[in-house]
Tab-separated table of C-alpha atoms and ligand atoms in Angstrom:
chain	number	residue	atom	x	y	z
A	60	MET	CA	-7.394	-4.844	-27.395
A	61	SER	CA	-5.284	-5.459	-24.380
A	62	VAL	CA	-4.524	-8.808	-23.450
A	63	PRO	CA	-6.090	-11.175	-20.504
A	64	LEU	CA	-3.909	-12.004	-18.079
A	65	ASP	CA	-5.698	-14.167	-16.715
A	66	GLY	CA	-3.500	-16.419	-14.162
A	67	ARG	CA	-0.895	-13.916	-13.076
A	68	ARG	CA	-0.094	-12.791	-10.174
A	69	ILE	CA	-0.115	-9.087	-9.870
A	70	VAL	CA	1.271	-7.572	-7.245
A	71	VAL	CA	0.902	-3.356	-7.570
A	72	SER	CA	2.536	-1.180	-4.252
A	73	ALA	CA	0.809	2.334	-4.649
A	74	GLY	CA	0.600	5.924	-2.403
A	75	PRO	CA	3.048	7.122	-0.071
A	76	THR	CA	4.409	6.043	2.957
A	77	TYR	CA	4.783	7.175	6.182
A	78	GLU	CA	7.286	6.549	9.110
A	79	ASP	CA	6.324	7.882	12.132
A	80	ILE	CA	8.100	10.980	14.325
A	81	ASP	CA	5.962	10.429	16.862
A	82	PRO	CA	2.537	9.257	17.521
A	83	VAL	CA	1.713	12.367	15.605
A	84	ARG	CA	3.832	13.365	13.183
A	85	PHE	CA	5.047	11.513	10.628
A	86	VAL	CA	8.187	12.113	7.574
A	87	GLY	CA	6.050	11.276	4.043
A	88	ASN	CA	5.631	12.081	0.351
A	89	ARG	CA	3.369	13.364	-1.546
A	90	SER	CA	0.833	10.433	-3.556
A	91	SER	CA	-2.550	9.972	-4.334
A	92	GLY	CA	-2.537	6.775	-5.392
A	93	LYS	CA	-4.196	7.150	-8.203
A	94	MET	CA	-1.389	6.348	-10.549
A	95	GLY	CA	-1.028	2.363	-8.610
A	96	PHE	CA	-5.290	1.658	-7.512
A	97	ALA	CA	-5.124	2.302	-11.869
A	98	VAL	CA	-2.916	-0.174	-12.705
A	99	ALA	CA	-4.462	-2.646	-10.194
A	100	ALA	CA	-7.908	-2.244	-11.286
A	101	ALA	CA	-6.882	-1.812	-15.005
A	102	ALA	CA	-4.878	-5.957	-14.041
A	103	ALA	CA	-8.039	-7.180	-11.846
A	104	ARG	CA	-10.276	-6.304	-15.265
A	105	ARG	CA	-8.266	-7.996	-17.671
A	106	GLY	CA	-8.737	-11.754	-15.220
A	107	ALA	CA	-5.291	-10.684	-12.801
A	108	GLU	CA	-4.453	-11.929	-9.622
A	109	VAL	CA	-3.678	-8.217	-7.701
A	110	VAL	CA	-2.261	-8.346	-4.693
A	111	LEU	CA	-2.780	-4.208	-4.415
A	112	VAL	CA	-0.294	-2.892	-1.565
A	113	ALA	CA	-1.171	0.604	0.294
A	114	GLY	CA	0.556	2.677	1.632
A	115	PRO	CA	-2.428	5.676	3.846
A	116	VAL	CA	-4.257	6.626	0.960
A	117	ALA	CA	-8.047	7.661	0.751
A	118	LEU	CA	-8.867	4.649	-2.395
A	119	ALA	CA	-11.770	2.997	-2.869
A	120	THR	CA	-10.157	-0.698	-3.378
A	121	PRO	CA	-10.613	-1.446	-7.137
A	122	ALA	CA	-12.989	-4.406	-7.888
A	123	GLY	CA	-11.105	-8.154	-7.822
A	124	ALA	CA	-8.201	-6.842	-6.028
A	125	ARG	CA	-6.353	-7.869	-2.335
A	126	ARG	CA	-5.681	-5.200	-0.484
A	127	VAL	CA	-3.095	-4.969	1.911
A	128	ASP	CA	-3.387	-1.934	3.291
A	129	VAL	CA	0.765	-0.579	4.774
A	130	ARG	CA	2.145	2.508	7.118
A	131	SER	CA	5.368	2.068	6.458
A	132	ALA	CA	8.201	1.870	4.249
A	133	ALA	CA	9.194	-1.156	7.149
A	134	GLN	CA	5.879	-2.641	6.261
A	135	MET	CA	5.375	-2.608	3.487
A	136	ARG	CA	8.590	-4.199	1.935
A	137	GLU	CA	7.170	-7.041	4.638
A	138	ALA	CA	3.429	-6.389	2.299
A	139	VAL	CA	5.459	-7.358	-0.674
A	140	PHE	CA	7.619	-10.166	0.465
A	141	ALA	CA	4.889	-11.839	2.022
A	142	ALA	CA	2.933	-11.323	-1.342
A	143	LEU	CA	5.623	-13.795	-3.594
A	144	PRO	CA	5.982	-15.688	-5.605
A	145	ALA	CA	4.226	-13.033	-8.752
A	146	ASP	CA	4.658	-12.825	-12.667
A	147	ALA	CA	5.256	-8.852	-11.848
A	148	TYR	CA	5.790	-5.737	-9.737
A	149	ILE	CA	4.596	-2.489	-10.119
A	150	GLY	CA	6.104	0.062	-7.885
A	151	ALA	CA	4.065	2.897	-7.991
A	152	ALA	CA	4.726	3.686	-4.550
A	153	ALA	CA	6.395	6.594	-2.915
A	154	VAL	CA	8.687	4.754	-0.455
A	155	ALA	CA	10.003	7.205	1.558
A	156	ASP	CA	13.269	6.938	1.300
A	157	TYR	CA	13.786	8.568	5.142
A	158	THR	CA	13.254	7.266	8.782
A	159	PRO	CA	13.376	8.697	11.644
A	160	ARG	CA	15.854	6.277	13.666
A	161	HIS	CA	14.444	6.862	17.206
A	162	PRO	CA	10.509	8.002	16.970
A	163	SER	CA	9.042	9.091	19.192
A	164	PRO	CA	6.760	6.480	22.366
A	165	ASP	CA	5.111	9.943	23.443
A	166	LYS	CA	5.002	13.432	21.011
A	167	VAL	CA	7.160	15.449	21.402
A	168	LYS	CA	7.213	19.411	23.296
A	169	LYS	CA	8.211	21.728	21.418
A	170	THR	CA	11.515	23.280	23.941
A	171	GLY	CA	14.213	24.355	21.475
A	172	GLU	CA	14.675	27.019	18.505
A	173	THR	CA	15.435	24.506	16.222
A	174	LEU	CA	14.589	20.123	16.273
A	175	VAL	CA	17.638	18.410	14.483
A	176	LEU	CA	15.822	14.896	13.500
A	177	GLU	CA	18.036	11.883	11.890
A	178	LEU	CA	17.255	9.741	9.630
A	179	VAL	CA	18.456	6.264	8.063
A	180	ARG	CA	17.531	4.639	5.071
A	181	THR	CA	14.758	2.802	4.705
A	182	PRO	CA	14.850	-0.892	1.929
A	183	ASP	CA	14.666	-0.413	-1.093
A	184	ILE	CA	11.633	-2.407	-1.750
A	185	LEU	CA	12.748	-2.514	-6.164
A	186	ALA	CA	16.374	-2.765	-5.704
A	187	GLU	CA	15.882	-5.852	-3.615
A	188	LEU	CA	13.181	-7.579	-5.727
A	189	GLY	CA	16.455	-7.202	-8.189
A	190	VAL	CA	18.372	-9.536	-6.542
A	191	HIS	CA	15.525	-11.335	-4.729
A	192	ALA	CA	15.599	-15.653	-5.845
A	193	LEU	CA	11.884	-14.447	-6.208
A	194	ARG	CA	12.171	-11.865	-8.671
A	195	PRO	CA	9.417	-11.008	-10.534
A	196	ARG	CA	10.073	-11.316	-14.501
A	197	ARG	CA	8.264	-7.956	-15.009
A	198	LEU	CA	10.313	-5.445	-12.438
A	199	VAL	CA	8.203	-2.547	-13.204
A	200	GLY	CA	8.999	0.686	-11.069
A	201	PHE	CA	7.972	4.477	-11.580
A	202	ALA	CA	10.182	7.533	-11.278
A	203	ALA	CA	9.263	11.193	-10.354
A	204	GLU	CA	11.632	13.259	-11.192
A	205	THR	CA	11.383	17.562	-10.971
A	206	GLY	CA	14.210	17.874	-13.996
A	207	ASP	CA	16.555	15.125	-16.114
A	208	VAL	CA	14.454	13.016	-15.758
A	209	ALA	CA	15.359	10.326	-18.577
A	210	ARG	CA	19.031	9.920	-17.341
A	211	TYR	CA	17.919	9.706	-14.332
A	212	ALA	CA	15.420	6.989	-14.538
A	213	GLN	CA	17.784	5.365	-16.792
A	214	ASP	CA	20.035	5.290	-14.990
A	215	LYS	CA	17.065	3.906	-12.124
A	216	LEU	CA	16.518	1.600	-14.221
A	217	ALA	CA	19.855	-0.408	-14.553
A	218	ARG	CA	21.113	0.072	-10.703
A	219	LYS	CA	17.429	-1.650	-10.420
A	220	ARG	CA	17.759	-4.064	-12.322
A	221	LEU	CA	14.591	-3.116	-14.048
A	222	ASP	CA	12.294	-4.144	-16.664
A	223	MET	CA	10.215	-1.070	-17.458
A	224	ILE	CA	10.335	2.116	-15.196
A	225	ALA	CA	7.562	4.931	-16.370
A	226	ALA	CA	9.150	8.609	-15.320
A	227	ASN	CA	7.244	11.803	-15.195
A	228	ARG	CA	7.924	14.926	-13.907
A	229	VAL	CA	6.759	16.755	-10.986
A	230	GLY	CA	6.149	19.943	-10.205
A	231	VAL	CA	5.152	20.826	-13.460
A	232	ALA	CA	0.535	22.035	-13.717
A	233	GLY	CA	-1.577	19.061	-14.556
A	234	GLN	CA	0.819	16.344	-14.039
A	235	GLY	CA	2.355	14.271	-11.238
A	236	PHE	CA	0.875	14.127	-7.732
A	237	GLU	CA	-3.112	14.533	-6.983
A	238	GLY	CA	-4.101	14.637	-10.527
A	239	ASP	CA	-6.188	12.727	-12.009
A	240	ASP	CA	-4.083	12.986	-15.228
A	241	ASN	CA	-0.877	12.620	-15.640
A	242	ALA	CA	1.661	11.949	-18.470
A	243	LEU	CA	4.668	9.151	-18.798
A	244	VAL	CA	7.621	8.361	-20.767
A	245	VAL	CA	8.433	4.361	-20.095
A	246	TYR	CA	11.254	2.902	-20.796
A	247	TRP	CA	13.465	-0.372	-21.223
A	248	PRO	CA	16.155	-1.566	-22.390
A	249	GLY	CA	16.776	-0.855	-26.108
A	250	GLY	CA	13.323	1.182	-26.189
A	251	GLU	CA	11.290	4.044	-24.952
A	252	ARG	CA	7.724	5.949	-25.282
A	253	ALA	CA	5.302	8.486	-24.214
A	254	LEU	CA	2.449	8.478	-23.052
A	255	GLY	CA	0.017	10.584	-22.298
A	256	PRO	CA	-1.217	13.083	-21.715
A	257	ALA	CA	-3.760	10.990	-20.917
A	258	PRO	CA	-6.464	10.567	-18.355
A	259	LYS	CA	-3.990	7.894	-14.653
A	260	THR	CA	-7.189	5.076	-16.011
A	261	GLU	CA	-6.515	5.204	-19.458
A	262	LEU	CA	-2.079	5.703	-18.997
A	263	ALA	CA	-2.734	2.643	-16.288
A	264	GLU	CA	-4.323	0.272	-19.559
A	265	ARG	CA	-1.401	1.189	-22.341
A	266	LEU	CA	1.142	0.887	-19.205
A	267	LEU	CA	0.161	-3.070	-18.742
A	268	ASP	CA	0.072	-2.926	-23.025
A	269	LEU	CA	3.497	-2.905	-22.144
A	270	VAL	CA	4.417	-5.219	-19.653
A	271	PHE	CA	2.001	-7.823	-21.685
A	272	PRO	CA	2.467	-7.511	-24.838
A	273	ASP	CA	0.906	-10.532	-25.292
B	200	C5P	O1	14.651	5.899	-6.941
B	200	C5P	P1	13.329	6.892	-6.534
B	200	C5P	O2	12.955	6.215	-5.430
B	200	C5P	O3	13.222	7.724	-7.504
B	200	C5P	O4	12.410	4.671	-7.411
B	200	C5P	C1	11.670	5.455	-7.258
B	200	C5P	C2	10.792	3.697	-7.554
B	200	C5P	O5	11.846	2.470	-6.866
B	200	C5P	C3	8.773	3.307	-7.620
B	200	C5P	O6	9.275	2.050	-7.894
B	200	C5P	C4	9.744	3.246	-5.859
B	200	C5P	O7	8.372	2.722	-5.559
B	200	C5P	C5	10.656	2.342	-5.415
B	200	C5P	N1	11.112	2.747	-4.291
B	200	C5P	C6	11.187	1.205	-3.734
B	200	C5P	N2	11.714	1.210	-1.778
B	200	C5P	C7	11.908	2.612	-1.501
B	200	C5P	C8	12.690	3.781	-2.474
B	200	C5P	C9	11.817	3.231	-3.492
B	200	C5P	O8	10.926	0.095	-3.723
B	200	C5P	N3	12.787	2.014	-0.491
């Protein structure tokens, strides 16, 4: 039996962000957006008011969710903060950690044998929310790691002041970015639960069960 979420407002971020180098090139992350869209769909089905802040992905908007399309990390930050206050923020987006310092208004021409691109850190949306006056009561992050999953995830849980973090190992066949299935380990202060391998739609339901136990 899943807990109804009528009257709850949930903000979900999903997909990658693209950081423009010039009008035809960008720096981005591999992310299909499927996990975040599945969470948004499941929350809307349970009656929540859902704002889905989506990076550039080719996915249909889940029924009942209000979708805000963004491109860059800076735009995602704006849209997430504009959607507050909320009962929960579920940050499933693969936000770029760095963005070009000087995006070029014109196409960069192929001249030298090497090209140095200077990148600067993007705002960490999740970490900012952790210390914000309007911090959602349930703050959930995702962590995609290629190794040492438990250690990095627990470190992020503490450092970003989260209530929960859903970690997955990437670079393993049948798990992670583009597929329809995944396996997660969800950590919270003092506990953990392994979910899957299962379809992302199923994982979304189980994750919501943990975020909203009653
Ligand atoms: O530190 P790392 O990027 O691995 O943390 C992943 C989590 O932090 C995800 O929930 C992601 O949405 C969030 N994040 C963010 N802003 C960033 C980078 C990551 O909100 N600039």
